[in-house]
Coordinates of C-alpha atoms and ligand atoms in Angstrom, one line a residue:
X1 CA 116.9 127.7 109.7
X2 CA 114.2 125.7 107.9
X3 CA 113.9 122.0 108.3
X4 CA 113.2 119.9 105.4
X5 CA 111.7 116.1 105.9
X6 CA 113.4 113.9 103.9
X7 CA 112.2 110.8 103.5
X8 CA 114.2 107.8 102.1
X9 CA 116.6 109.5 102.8
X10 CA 118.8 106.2 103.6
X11 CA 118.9 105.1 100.6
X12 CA 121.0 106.2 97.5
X13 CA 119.8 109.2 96.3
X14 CA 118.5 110.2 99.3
X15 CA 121.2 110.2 101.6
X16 CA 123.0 111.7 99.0
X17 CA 120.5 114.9 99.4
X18 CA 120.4 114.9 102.9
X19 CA 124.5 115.8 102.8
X20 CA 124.0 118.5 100.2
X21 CA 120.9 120.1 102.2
X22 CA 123.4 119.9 105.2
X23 CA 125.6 121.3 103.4
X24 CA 123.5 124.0 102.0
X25 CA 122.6 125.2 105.7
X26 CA 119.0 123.5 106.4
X27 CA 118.1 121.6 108.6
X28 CA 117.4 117.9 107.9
X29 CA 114.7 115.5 109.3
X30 CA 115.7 111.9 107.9
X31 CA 112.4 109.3 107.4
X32 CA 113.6 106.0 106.8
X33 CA 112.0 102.4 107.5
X34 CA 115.9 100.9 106.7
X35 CA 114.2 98.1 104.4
X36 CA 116.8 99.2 101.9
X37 CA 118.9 102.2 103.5
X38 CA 121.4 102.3 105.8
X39 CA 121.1 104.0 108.7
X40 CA 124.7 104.5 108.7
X41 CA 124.4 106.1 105.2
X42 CA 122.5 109.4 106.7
X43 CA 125.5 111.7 107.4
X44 CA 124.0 114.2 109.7
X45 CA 120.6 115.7 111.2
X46 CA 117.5 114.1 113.2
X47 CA 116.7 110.4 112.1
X48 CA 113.4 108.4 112.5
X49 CA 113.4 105.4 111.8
X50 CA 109.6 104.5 110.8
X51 CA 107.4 103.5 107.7
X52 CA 105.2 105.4 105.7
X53 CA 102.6 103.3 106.4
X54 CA 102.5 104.2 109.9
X55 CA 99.6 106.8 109.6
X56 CA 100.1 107.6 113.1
X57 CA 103.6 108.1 113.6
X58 CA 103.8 110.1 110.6
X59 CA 101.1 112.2 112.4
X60 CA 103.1 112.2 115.5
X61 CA 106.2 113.0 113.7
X62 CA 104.6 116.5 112.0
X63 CA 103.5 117.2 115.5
X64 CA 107.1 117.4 116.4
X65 CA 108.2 119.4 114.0
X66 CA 108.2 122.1 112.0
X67 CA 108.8 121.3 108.3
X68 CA 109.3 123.9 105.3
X69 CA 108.9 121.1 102.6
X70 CA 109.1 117.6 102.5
X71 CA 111.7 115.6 100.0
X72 CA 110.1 111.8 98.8
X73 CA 112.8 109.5 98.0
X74 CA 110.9 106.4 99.6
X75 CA 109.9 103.9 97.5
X76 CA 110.4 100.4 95.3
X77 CA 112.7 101.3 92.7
X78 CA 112.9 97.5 90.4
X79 CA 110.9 97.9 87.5
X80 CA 110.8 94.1 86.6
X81 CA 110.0 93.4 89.9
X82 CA 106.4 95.7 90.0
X83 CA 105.6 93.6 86.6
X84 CA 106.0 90.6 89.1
X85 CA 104.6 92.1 92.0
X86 CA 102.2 95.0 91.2
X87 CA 100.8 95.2 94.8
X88 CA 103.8 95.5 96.5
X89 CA 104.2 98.6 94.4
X90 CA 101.1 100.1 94.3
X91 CA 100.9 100.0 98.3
X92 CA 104.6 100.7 98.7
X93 CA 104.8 103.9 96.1
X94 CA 100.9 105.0 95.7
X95 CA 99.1 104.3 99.3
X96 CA 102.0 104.8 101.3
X97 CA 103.0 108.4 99.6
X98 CA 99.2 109.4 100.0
X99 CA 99.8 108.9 103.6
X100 CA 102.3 111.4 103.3
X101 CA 100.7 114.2 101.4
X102 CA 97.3 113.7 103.5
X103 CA 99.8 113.8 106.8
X104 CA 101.2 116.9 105.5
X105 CA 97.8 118.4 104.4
X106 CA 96.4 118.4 108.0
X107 CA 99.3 119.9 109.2
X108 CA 99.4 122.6 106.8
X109 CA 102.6 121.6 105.2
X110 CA 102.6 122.1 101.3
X111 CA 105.8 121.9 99.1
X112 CA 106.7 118.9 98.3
X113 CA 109.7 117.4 95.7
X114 CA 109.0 114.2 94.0
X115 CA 110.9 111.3 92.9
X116 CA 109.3 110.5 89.6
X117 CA 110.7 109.0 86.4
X118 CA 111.4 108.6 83.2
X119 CA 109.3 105.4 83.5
X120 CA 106.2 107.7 83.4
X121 CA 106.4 108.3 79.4
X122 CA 106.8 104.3 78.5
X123 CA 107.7 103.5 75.3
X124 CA 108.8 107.3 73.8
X125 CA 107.1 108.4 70.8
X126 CA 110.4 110.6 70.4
X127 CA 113.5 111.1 72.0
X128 CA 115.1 113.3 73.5
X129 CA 111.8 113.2 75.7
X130 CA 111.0 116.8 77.1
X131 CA 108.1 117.5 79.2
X132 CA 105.3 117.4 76.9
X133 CA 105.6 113.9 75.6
X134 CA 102.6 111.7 76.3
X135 CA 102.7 109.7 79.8
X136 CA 102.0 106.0 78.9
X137 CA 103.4 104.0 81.3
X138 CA 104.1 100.4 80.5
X139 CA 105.3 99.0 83.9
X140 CA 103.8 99.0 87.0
X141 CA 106.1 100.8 88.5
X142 CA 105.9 103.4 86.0
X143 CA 102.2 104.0 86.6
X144 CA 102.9 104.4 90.5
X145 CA 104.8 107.2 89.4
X146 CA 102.7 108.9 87.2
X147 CA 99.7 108.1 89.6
X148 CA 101.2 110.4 92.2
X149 CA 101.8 113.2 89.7
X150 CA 98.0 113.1 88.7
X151 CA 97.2 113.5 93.0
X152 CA 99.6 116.2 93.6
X153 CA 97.9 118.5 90.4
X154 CA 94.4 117.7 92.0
X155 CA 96.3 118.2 95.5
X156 CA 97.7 121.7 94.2
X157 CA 94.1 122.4 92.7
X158 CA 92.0 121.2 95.8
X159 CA 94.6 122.6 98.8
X160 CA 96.9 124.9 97.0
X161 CA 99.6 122.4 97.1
X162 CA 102.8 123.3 95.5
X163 CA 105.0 120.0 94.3
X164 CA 107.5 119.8 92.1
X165 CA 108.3 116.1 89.6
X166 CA 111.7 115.6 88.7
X167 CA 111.5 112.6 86.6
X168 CA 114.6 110.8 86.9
X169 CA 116.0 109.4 83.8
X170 CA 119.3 107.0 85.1
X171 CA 121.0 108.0 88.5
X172 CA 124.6 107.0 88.9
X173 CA 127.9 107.8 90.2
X174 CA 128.9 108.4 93.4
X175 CA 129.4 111.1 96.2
X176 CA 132.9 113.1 95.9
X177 CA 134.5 112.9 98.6
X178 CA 133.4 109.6 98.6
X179 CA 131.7 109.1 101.6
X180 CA 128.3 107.7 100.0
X181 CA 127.5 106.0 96.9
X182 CA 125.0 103.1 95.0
X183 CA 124.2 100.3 97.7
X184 CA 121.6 98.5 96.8
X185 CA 121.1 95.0 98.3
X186 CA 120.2 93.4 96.2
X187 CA 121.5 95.3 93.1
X188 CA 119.6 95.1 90.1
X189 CA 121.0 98.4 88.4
X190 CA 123.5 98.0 85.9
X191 CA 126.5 100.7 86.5
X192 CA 127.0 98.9 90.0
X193 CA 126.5 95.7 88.5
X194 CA 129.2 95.8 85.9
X195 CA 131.8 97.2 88.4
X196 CA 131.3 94.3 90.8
X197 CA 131.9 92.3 88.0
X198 CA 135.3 94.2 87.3
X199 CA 136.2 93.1 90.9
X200 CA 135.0 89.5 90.9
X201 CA 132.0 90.4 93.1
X202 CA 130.2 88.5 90.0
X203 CA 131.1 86.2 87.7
X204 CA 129.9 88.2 84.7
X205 CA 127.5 90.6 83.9
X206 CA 123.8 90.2 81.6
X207 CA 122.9 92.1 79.0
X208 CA 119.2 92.0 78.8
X209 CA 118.2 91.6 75.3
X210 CA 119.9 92.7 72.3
X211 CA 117.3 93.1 69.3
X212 CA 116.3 96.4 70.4
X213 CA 115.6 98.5 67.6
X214 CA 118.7 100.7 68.6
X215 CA 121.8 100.9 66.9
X216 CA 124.0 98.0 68.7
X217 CA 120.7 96.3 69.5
X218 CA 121.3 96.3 73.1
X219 CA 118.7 98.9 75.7
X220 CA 119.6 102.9 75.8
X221 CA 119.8 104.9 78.2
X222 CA 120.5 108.6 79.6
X223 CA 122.9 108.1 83.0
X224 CA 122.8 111.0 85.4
X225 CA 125.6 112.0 88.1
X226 CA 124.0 111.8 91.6
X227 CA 125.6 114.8 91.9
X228 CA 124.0 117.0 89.4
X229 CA 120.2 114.8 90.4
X230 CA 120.8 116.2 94.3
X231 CA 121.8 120.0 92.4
X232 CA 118.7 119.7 90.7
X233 CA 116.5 119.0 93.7
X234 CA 117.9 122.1 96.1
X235 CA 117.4 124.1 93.2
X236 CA 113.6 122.6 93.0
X237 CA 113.3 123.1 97.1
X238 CA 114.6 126.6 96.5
X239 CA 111.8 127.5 93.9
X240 CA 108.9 126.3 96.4
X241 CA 110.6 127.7 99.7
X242 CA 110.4 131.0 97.5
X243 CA 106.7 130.7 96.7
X244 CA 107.2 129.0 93.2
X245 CA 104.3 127.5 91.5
X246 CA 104.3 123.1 91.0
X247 CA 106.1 122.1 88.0
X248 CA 107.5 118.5 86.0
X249 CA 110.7 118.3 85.1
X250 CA 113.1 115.9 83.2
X251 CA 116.3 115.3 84.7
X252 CA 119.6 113.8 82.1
X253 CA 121.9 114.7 80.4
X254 CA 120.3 114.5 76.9
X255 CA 122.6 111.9 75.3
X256 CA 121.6 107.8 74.8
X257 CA 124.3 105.2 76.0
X258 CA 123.3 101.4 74.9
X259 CA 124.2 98.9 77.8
X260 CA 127.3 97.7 75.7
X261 CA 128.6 101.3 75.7
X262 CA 128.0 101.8 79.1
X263 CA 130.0 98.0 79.7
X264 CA 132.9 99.0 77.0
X265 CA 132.9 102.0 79.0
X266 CA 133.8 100.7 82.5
X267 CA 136.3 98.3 80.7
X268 CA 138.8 100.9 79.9
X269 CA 138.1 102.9 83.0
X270 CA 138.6 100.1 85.1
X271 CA 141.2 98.2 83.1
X272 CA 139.4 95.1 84.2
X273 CA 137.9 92.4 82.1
X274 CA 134.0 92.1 82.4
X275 CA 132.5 89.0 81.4
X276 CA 129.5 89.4 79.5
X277 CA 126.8 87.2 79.2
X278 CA 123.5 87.9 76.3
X279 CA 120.4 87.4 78.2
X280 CA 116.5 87.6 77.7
X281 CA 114.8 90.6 77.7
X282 CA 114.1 92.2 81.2
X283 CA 110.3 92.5 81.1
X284 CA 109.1 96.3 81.0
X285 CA 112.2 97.9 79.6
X286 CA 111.8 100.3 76.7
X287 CA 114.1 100.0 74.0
X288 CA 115.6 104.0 74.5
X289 CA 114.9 106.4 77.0
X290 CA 117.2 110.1 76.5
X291 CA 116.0 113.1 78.2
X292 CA 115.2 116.5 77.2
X293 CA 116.2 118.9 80.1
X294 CA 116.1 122.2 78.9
X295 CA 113.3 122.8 80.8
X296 CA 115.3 122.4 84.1
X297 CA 118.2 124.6 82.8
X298 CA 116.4 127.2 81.6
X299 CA 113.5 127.5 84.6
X300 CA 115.7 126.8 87.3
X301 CA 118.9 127.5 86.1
X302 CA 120.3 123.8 86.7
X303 CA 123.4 123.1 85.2
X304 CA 124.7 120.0 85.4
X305 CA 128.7 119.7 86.2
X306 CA 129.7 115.8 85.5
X307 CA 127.4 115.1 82.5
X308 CA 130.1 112.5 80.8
X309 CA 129.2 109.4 81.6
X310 CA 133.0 108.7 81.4
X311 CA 133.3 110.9 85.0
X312 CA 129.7 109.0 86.2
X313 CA 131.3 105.9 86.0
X314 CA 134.9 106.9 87.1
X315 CA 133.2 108.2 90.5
X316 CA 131.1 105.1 90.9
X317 CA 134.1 102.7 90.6
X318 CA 136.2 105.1 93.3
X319 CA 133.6 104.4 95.7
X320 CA 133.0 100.6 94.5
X321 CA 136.8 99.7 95.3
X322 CA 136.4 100.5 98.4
X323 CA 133.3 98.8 99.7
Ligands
LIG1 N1 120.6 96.0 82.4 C1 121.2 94.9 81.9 N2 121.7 94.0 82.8 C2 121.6 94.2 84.1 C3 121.0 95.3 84.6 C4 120.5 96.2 83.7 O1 121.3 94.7 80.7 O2 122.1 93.3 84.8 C5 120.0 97.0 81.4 C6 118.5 97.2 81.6 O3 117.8 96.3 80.8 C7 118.4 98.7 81.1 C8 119.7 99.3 81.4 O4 120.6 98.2 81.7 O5 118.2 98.7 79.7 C9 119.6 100.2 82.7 O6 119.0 99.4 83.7 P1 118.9 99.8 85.2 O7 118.2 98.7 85.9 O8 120.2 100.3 85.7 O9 118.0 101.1 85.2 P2 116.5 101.4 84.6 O10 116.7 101.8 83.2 O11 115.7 100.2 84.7 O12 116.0 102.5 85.4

């Protein structure tokens, strides 16, 4: 059985990953420092609770075992936030995931899967965005991203390192069985957002900014089941763990929904009324963001099962009803 470190994997996406690698017969080896996962949100394998930062017990904890590949969830996921705080990012998502891949160097460990994002190409020059568009990043978190794409190719040229990108364009939904699902504390992402609001966990909802150059004027983007995201990954270990060469890929579902789509949408699923409030702006947000994933399908024969957002948001609000 081969044992796969996976770390963040507290958090949504993943603890998410760490039940379909269960599921899928590996082993799992959960890395988590809990400052925003739960520990109770890790459904099975070995857990370690300890930061990335920790240069030593990230030492100690290769000593210990024996890991295939290694799965990198950890990080700080608010975009506005890294335009307010760059440093926190910078450490959190650049020096602290250099930690890992130097750990993992001198212990001869060498597949790795990558959170990226979407956040990596900025402001698109053309959508759908495949994996030759420009990366421009005009955030800070963004940059952190594409920052640790540019070590792992000089990683894979320097040490043979084989990693593989998936740039996330918007996660969402929820676990099937509904067991796990989007918990972030505090919640900034707005599929969660606008079904607390259906259940009077918020007085309204904010759209940030509507004079985007998009047809309703309000943001676009491309929302992904967590589902399909987790699919995409195993299929992404499974290419290393079978000597596969490092790769980028986008990960969506190709088609744009503006934030009042997405708000209309949860309105009729959840027969609720959400309040709506018209905002500023959020700083760092580009006005459409729609992924090209053929890429994906075709290389690694991903094929995503719950690409309507109507089923995204149906299997968020299941699990949202009940916590
Ligand atoms: N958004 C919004 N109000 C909110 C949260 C988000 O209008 O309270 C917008 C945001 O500006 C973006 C879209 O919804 O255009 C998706 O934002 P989210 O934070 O969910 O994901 P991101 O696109 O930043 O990864």
């Amino acid at each position: 059985m081969q044992t796969i470190l996976v770390a963040g994997g507290a958090g949504y996406i993943g603890s998410h990953m760490v039940k379909i690698l269960l599921a899928n017969g590996y082993q799992v080896v959960t890395l988590d420092n809990l400052s925003a996962g739960y520990r109770d949100a890790v459904l099975g394998g070995d857990f370690v609770q300890r930061d990335l930062a920790d240069k030593a017990g990230l030492d100690a904890l290769f000593q210990r075992y024996d890991f295939a590949a290694v799965m990198h969830f950890a990080s700080s996921i608010q975009v506005g936030e890294s335009v307010i705080n760059p440093a926190l990012y910078y450490r959190n998502n650049v020096s602290n995931t250099l930690n890992l891949l130097e750990t993992m160097q001198q212990h001869g460990v060498k597949r790795f899967i990558f959170s990226s994002s979407a956040a990596t190409f900025g402001e698109p020059q053309y959508v759908p965005l495949d994996e030759n568009h420009p990366q421009q990043p005009i955030n800070p978190y963004g940059w952190t991203k594409w920052m640790v794409e540019q070590i792992l190719r000089d990683f894979d040229f320097a040490h043979q390192f084989k990693a593989v990108c998936l740039r996330y364009f918007n996660a969402a939904g929820a676990d099937l069985e509904g067991q796990l699902g989007e918990r972030h504390n505090p919640e900034t992402h707005l599929i969660p957002l606008v079904l607390q609001a259906a259940l009077g966990q918020r007085s309204h909802i904010t759209v940030f900014g509507q004079d985007y150059p998009t047809p309703d004027g309000t943001c676009v983007r491309d929302y992904i089941h967590i589902v399909d995201l987790c699919q995409a990954h195993l299929l992404a270990l499974q290419h290393l763990l079978n000597g596969g060469d490092s790769r980028a890929y986008n990960l969506g579902n190709g088609t744009g929904f503006s934030v009042k789509q997405v708000i209309d949408m949860a309105q009729q699923i959840t027969g609720m009324n959400i309040p709506v409030v018209y905002g500023q702006r959020r700083e760092g947000d580009p006005a459409r963001l729609v992924a090209d994933a053929t890429w994906a399908k075709q290389q690694l024969g991903w094929q995503p099962r719950y690409a309507d957002l109507a089923t995204i948001i149906q299997h968020a609000w299941q699990w949202h009803r009940k916590h």
